[in-house]
Amino acid sequence: MKKVIVSAAFFGVLAMPAWAGDVETLAKEKECMSCHALDKDAIGPAFASIANKYKGNERAEAMLVSTVLKGSPSAGGYHWGTKKMPPPSVRQSVSADEAKALIDWILAM
């Protein structure tokens, strides 16, 4: 029985995404840092600015995940001044799970 549990745990770890537990690495791999920084505005808003703007907003996660997946038009257009998130056709592909992990990480700042 012990071997089965150890094997299951081992293969469970192998099945986890490479970024599990290190979302900052995921943000770098997906080139989010090309436009965003952790704590200062660049081309796009700083992740800390995003967290502050949406703190306490119950709809923030869903809206921001949609923005990451589809670009700004999916969230009703501009939502950060005149800056907008480009559509996925011109940037790295991000899965729904990756988008949720990124947004949860940002909102926790």
JSON list of C-alpha atoms in Angstrom, two decimals:
[
{"chain": "A", "resi": 1, "resn": "MET", "atom": "CA", "xyz": [0.00, 0.00, 0.00]},
{"chain": "A", "resi": 2, "resn": "LYS", "atom": "CA", "xyz": [2.86, 2.36, 0.81]},
{"chain": "A", "resi": 3, "resn": "LYS", "atom": "CA", "xyz": [4.33, 1.87, -2.67]},
{"chain": "A", "resi": 4, "resn": "VAL", "atom": "CA", "xyz": [1.00, 2.77, -4.27]},
{"chain": "A", "resi": 5, "resn": "ILE", "atom": "CA", "xyz": [0.73, 6.00, -2.27]},
{"chain": "A", "resi": 6, "resn": "VAL", "atom": "CA", "xyz": [4.34, 6.98, -3.00]},
{"chain": "A", "resi": 7, "resn": "SER", "atom": "CA", "xyz": [3.86, 6.20, -6.69]},
{"chain": "A", "resi": 8, "resn": "ALA", "atom": "CA", "xyz": [0.64, 8.19, -6.84]},
{"chain": "A", "resi": 9, "resn": "ALA", "atom": "CA", "xyz": [2.30, 11.15, -5.15]},
{"chain": "A", "resi": 10, "resn": "PHE", "atom": "CA", "xyz": [5.29, 10.95, -7.51]},
{"chain": "A", "resi": 11, "resn": "PHE", "atom": "CA", "xyz": [3.17, 10.85, -10.64]},
{"chain": "A", "resi": 12, "resn": "GLY", "atom": "CA", "xyz": [0.88, 13.55, -9.26]},
{"chain": "A", "resi": 13, "resn": "VAL", "atom": "CA", "xyz": [3.88, 15.86, -8.97]},
{"chain": "A", "resi": 14, "resn": "LEU", "atom": "CA", "xyz": [4.94, 15.01, -12.52]},
{"chain": "A", "resi": 15, "resn": "ALA", "atom": "CA", "xyz": [1.47, 15.89, -13.78]},
{"chain": "A", "resi": 16, "resn": "MET", "atom": "CA", "xyz": [1.60, 19.37, -12.22]},
{"chain": "A", "resi": 17, "resn": "PRO", "atom": "CA", "xyz": [2.42, 22.25, -14.53]},
{"chain": "A", "resi": 18, "resn": "ALA", "atom": "CA", "xyz": [6.05, 23.40, -14.40]},
{"chain": "A", "resi": 19, "resn": "TRP", "atom": "CA", "xyz": [4.93, 26.78, -13.02]},
{"chain": "A", "resi": 20, "resn": "ALA", "atom": "CA", "xyz": [2.90, 25.41, -10.12]},
{"chain": "A", "resi": 21, "resn": "GLY", "atom": "CA", "xyz": [4.09, 27.23, -7.06]},
{"chain": "A", "resi": 22, "resn": "ASP", "atom": "CA", "xyz": [6.08, 29.84, -8.99]},
{"chain": "A", "resi": 23, "resn": "VAL", "atom": "CA", "xyz": [3.68, 32.04, -10.87]},
{"chain": "A", "resi": 24, "resn": "GLU", "atom": "CA", "xyz": [6.29, 34.76, -11.30]},
{"chain": "A", "resi": 25, "resn": "THR", "atom": "CA", "xyz": [8.22, 32.30, -13.49]},
{"chain": "A", "resi": 26, "resn": "LEU", "atom": "CA", "xyz": [5.02, 31.69, -15.46]},
{"chain": "A", "resi": 27, "resn": "ALA", "atom": "CA", "xyz": [4.60, 35.46, -15.93]},
{"chain": "A", "resi": 28, "resn": "LYS", "atom": "CA", "xyz": [8.14, 35.65, -17.29]},
{"chain": "A", "resi": 29, "resn": "GLU", "atom": "CA", "xyz": [7.68, 32.61, -19.56]},
{"chain": "A", "resi": 30, "resn": "LYS", "atom": "CA", "xyz": [4.45, 34.05, -20.99]},
{"chain": "A", "resi": 31, "resn": "GLU", "atom": "CA", "xyz": [6.26, 37.38, -21.53]},
{"chain": "A", "resi": 32, "resn": "CYS", "atom": "CA", "xyz": [3.88, 39.30, -19.26]},
{"chain": "A", "resi": 33, "resn": "MET", "atom": "CA", "xyz": [6.94, 41.17, -18.00]},
{"chain": "A", "resi": 34, "resn": "SER", "atom": "CA", "xyz": [7.49, 42.60, -21.48]},
{"chain": "A", "resi": 35, "resn": "CYS", "atom": "CA", "xyz": [4.69, 45.09, -20.73]},
{"chain": "A", "resi": 36, "resn": "HIS", "atom": "CA", "xyz": [4.17, 44.82, -16.96]},
{"chain": "A", "resi": 37, "resn": "ALA", "atom": "CA", "xyz": [6.45, 45.08, -13.92]},
{"chain": "A", "resi": 38, "resn": "LEU", "atom": "CA", "xyz": [5.81, 44.04, -10.34]},
{"chain": "A", "resi": 39, "resn": "ASP", "atom": "CA", "xyz": [5.69, 47.48, -8.74]},
{"chain": "A", "resi": 40, "resn": "LYS", "atom": "CA", "xyz": [6.06, 50.23, -11.34]},
{"chain": "A", "resi": 41, "resn": "ASP", "atom": "CA", "xyz": [4.03, 51.10, -14.39]},
{"chain": "A", "resi": 42, "resn": "ALA", "atom": "CA", "xyz": [5.67, 50.33, -17.72]},
{"chain": "A", "resi": 43, "resn": "ILE", "atom": "CA", "xyz": [3.89, 49.83, -21.05]},
{"chain": "A", "resi": 44, "resn": "GLY", "atom": "CA", "xyz": [1.09, 48.25, -19.04]},
{"chain": "A", "resi": 45, "resn": "PRO", "atom": "CA", "xyz": [0.17, 48.84, -15.41]},
{"chain": "A", "resi": 46, "resn": "ALA", "atom": "CA", "xyz": [2.28, 47.39, -12.61]},
{"chain": "A", "resi": 47, "resn": "PHE", "atom": "CA", "xyz": [0.88, 44.21, -11.11]},
{"chain": "A", "resi": 48, "resn": "ALA", "atom": "CA", "xyz": [0.76, 46.00, -7.73]},
{"chain": "A", "resi": 49, "resn": "SER", "atom": "CA", "xyz": [-1.32, 48.79, -9.32]},
{"chain": "A", "resi": 50, "resn": "ILE", "atom": "CA", "xyz": [-3.74, 46.22, -10.74]},
{"chain": "A", "resi": 51, "resn": "ALA", "atom": "CA", "xyz": [-4.05, 44.58, -7.31]},
{"chain": "A", "resi": 52, "resn": "ASN", "atom": "CA", "xyz": [-4.74, 47.94, -5.65]},
{"chain": "A", "resi": 53, "resn": "LYS", "atom": "CA", "xyz": [-7.30, 49.02, -8.26]},
{"chain": "A", "resi": 54, "resn": "TYR", "atom": "CA", "xyz": [-9.34, 45.82, -8.03]},
{"chain": "A", "resi": 55, "resn": "LYS", "atom": "CA", "xyz": [-8.94, 45.07, -4.29]},
{"chain": "A", "resi": 56, "resn": "GLY", "atom": "CA", "xyz": [-12.32, 44.07, -2.89]},
{"chain": "A", "resi": 57, "resn": "ASN", "atom": "CA", "xyz": [-13.99, 43.93, -6.32]},
{"chain": "A", "resi": 58, "resn": "GLU", "atom": "CA", "xyz": [-15.88, 40.63, -6.48]},
{"chain": "A", "resi": 59, "resn": "ARG", "atom": "CA", "xyz": [-15.91, 40.64, -10.28]},
{"chain": "A", "resi": 60, "resn": "ALA", "atom": "CA", "xyz": [-12.22, 41.46, -10.70]},
{"chain": "A", "resi": 61, "resn": "GLU", "atom": "CA", "xyz": [-10.95, 37.91, -11.07]},
{"chain": "A", "resi": 62, "resn": "ALA", "atom": "CA", "xyz": [-13.40, 36.93, -13.82]},
{"chain": "A", "resi": 63, "resn": "MET", "atom": "CA", "xyz": [-12.91, 40.20, -15.70]},
{"chain": "A", "resi": 64, "resn": "LEU", "atom": "CA", "xyz": [-9.12, 40.08, -15.49]},
{"chain": "A", "resi": 65, "resn": "VAL", "atom": "CA", "xyz": [-8.93, 36.40, -16.46]},
{"chain": "A", "resi": 66, "resn": "SER", "atom": "CA", "xyz": [-11.07, 37.23, -19.50]},
{"chain": "A", "resi": 67, "resn": "THR", "atom": "CA", "xyz": [-8.76, 40.14, -20.32]},
{"chain": "A", "resi": 68, "resn": "VAL", "atom": "CA", "xyz": [-5.69, 37.89, -20.12]},
{"chain": "A", "resi": 69, "resn": "LEU", "atom": "CA", "xyz": [-7.34, 35.25, -22.30]},
{"chain": "A", "resi": 70, "resn": "LYS", "atom": "CA", "xyz": [-8.95, 37.50, -24.91]},
{"chain": "A", "resi": 71, "resn": "GLY", "atom": "CA", "xyz": [-7.49, 41.01, -24.62]},
{"chain": "A", "resi": 72, "resn": "SER", "atom": "CA", "xyz": [-9.15, 44.24, -23.48]},
{"chain": "A", "resi": 73, "resn": "PRO", "atom": "CA", "xyz": [-12.18, 44.17, -25.83]},
{"chain": "A", "resi": 74, "resn": "SER", "atom": "CA", "xyz": [-13.50, 41.11, -23.95]},
{"chain": "A", "resi": 75, "resn": "ALA", "atom": "CA", "xyz": [-13.74, 43.23, -20.81]},
{"chain": "A", "resi": 76, "resn": "GLY", "atom": "CA", "xyz": [-15.65, 46.04, -22.48]},
{"chain": "A", "resi": 77, "resn": "GLY", "atom": "CA", "xyz": [-12.72, 47.89, -24.01]},
{"chain": "A", "resi": 78, "resn": "TYR", "atom": "CA", "xyz": [-10.36, 50.20, -22.19]},
{"chain": "A", "resi": 79, "resn": "HIS", "atom": "CA", "xyz": [-10.19, 49.62, -18.47]},
{"chain": "A", "resi": 80, "resn": "TRP", "atom": "CA", "xyz": [-6.85, 51.22, -17.67]},
{"chain": "A", "resi": 81, "resn": "GLY", "atom": "CA", "xyz": [-6.88, 54.66, -19.20]},
{"chain": "A", "resi": 82, "resn": "THR", "atom": "CA", "xyz": [-6.09, 54.34, -22.88]},
{"chain": "A", "resi": 83, "resn": "LYS", "atom": "CA", "xyz": [-3.89, 51.28, -22.41]},
{"chain": "A", "resi": 84, "resn": "LYS", "atom": "CA", "xyz": [-5.32, 47.98, -23.49]},
{"chain": "A", "resi": 85, "resn": "MET", "atom": "CA", "xyz": [-4.25, 44.37, -23.35]},
{"chain": "A", "resi": 86, "resn": "PRO", "atom": "CA", "xyz": [-3.45, 43.12, -26.84]},
{"chain": "A", "resi": 87, "resn": "PRO", "atom": "CA", "xyz": [-5.40, 40.21, -28.29]},
{"chain": "A", "resi": 88, "resn": "PRO", "atom": "CA", "xyz": [-3.92, 36.71, -27.96]},
{"chain": "A", "resi": 89, "resn": "SER", "atom": "CA", "xyz": [-3.05, 36.65, -31.66]},
{"chain": "A", "resi": 90, "resn": "VAL", "atom": "CA", "xyz": [-0.11, 39.01, -31.03]},
{"chain": "A", "resi": 91, "resn": "ARG", "atom": "CA", "xyz": [1.25, 37.59, -27.75]},
{"chain": "A", "resi": 92, "resn": "GLN", "atom": "CA", "xyz": [2.02, 34.34, -25.95]},
{"chain": "A", "resi": 93, "resn": "SER", "atom": "CA", "xyz": [-0.83, 31.86, -25.64]},
{"chain": "A", "resi": 94, "resn": "VAL", "atom": "CA", "xyz": [-2.15, 31.50, -22.08]},
{"chain": "A", "resi": 95, "resn": "SER", "atom": "CA", "xyz": [-4.48, 28.70, -20.95]},
{"chain": "A", "resi": 96, "resn": "ALA", "atom": "CA", "xyz": [-7.47, 29.34, -18.69]},
{"chain": "A", "resi": 97, "resn": "ASP", "atom": "CA", "xyz": [-5.68, 27.67, -15.75]},
{"chain": "A", "resi": 98, "resn": "GLU", "atom": "CA", "xyz": [-2.58, 29.78, -16.35]},
{"chain": "A", "resi": 99, "resn": "ALA", "atom": "CA", "xyz": [-4.65, 32.98, -16.61]},
{"chain": "A", "resi": 100, "resn": "LYS", "atom": "CA", "xyz": [-6.42, 32.20, -13.33]},
{"chain": "A", "resi": 101, "resn": "ALA", "atom": "CA", "xyz": [-3.11, 31.44, -11.59]},
{"chain": "A", "resi": 102, "resn": "LEU", "atom": "CA", "xyz": [-1.61, 34.69, -12.88]},
{"chain": "A", "resi": 103, "resn": "ILE", "atom": "CA", "xyz": [-4.60, 36.79, -11.84]},
{"chain": "A", "resi": 104, "resn": "ASP", "atom": "CA", "xyz": [-4.88, 35.17, -8.40]},
{"chain": "A", "resi": 105, "resn": "TRP", "atom": "CA", "xyz": [-1.16, 35.89, -7.89]},
{"chain": "A", "resi": 106, "resn": "ILE", "atom": "CA", "xyz": [-1.54, 39.51, -9.01]},
{"chain": "A", "resi": 107, "resn": "LEU", "atom": "CA", "xyz": [-4.64, 40.16, -6.89]},
{"chain": "A", "resi": 108, "resn": "ALA", "atom": "CA", "xyz": [-2.87, 38.71, -3.83]},
{"chain": "A", "resi": 109, "resn": "MET", "atom": "CA", "xyz": [-0.16, 41.39, -4.01]}
]
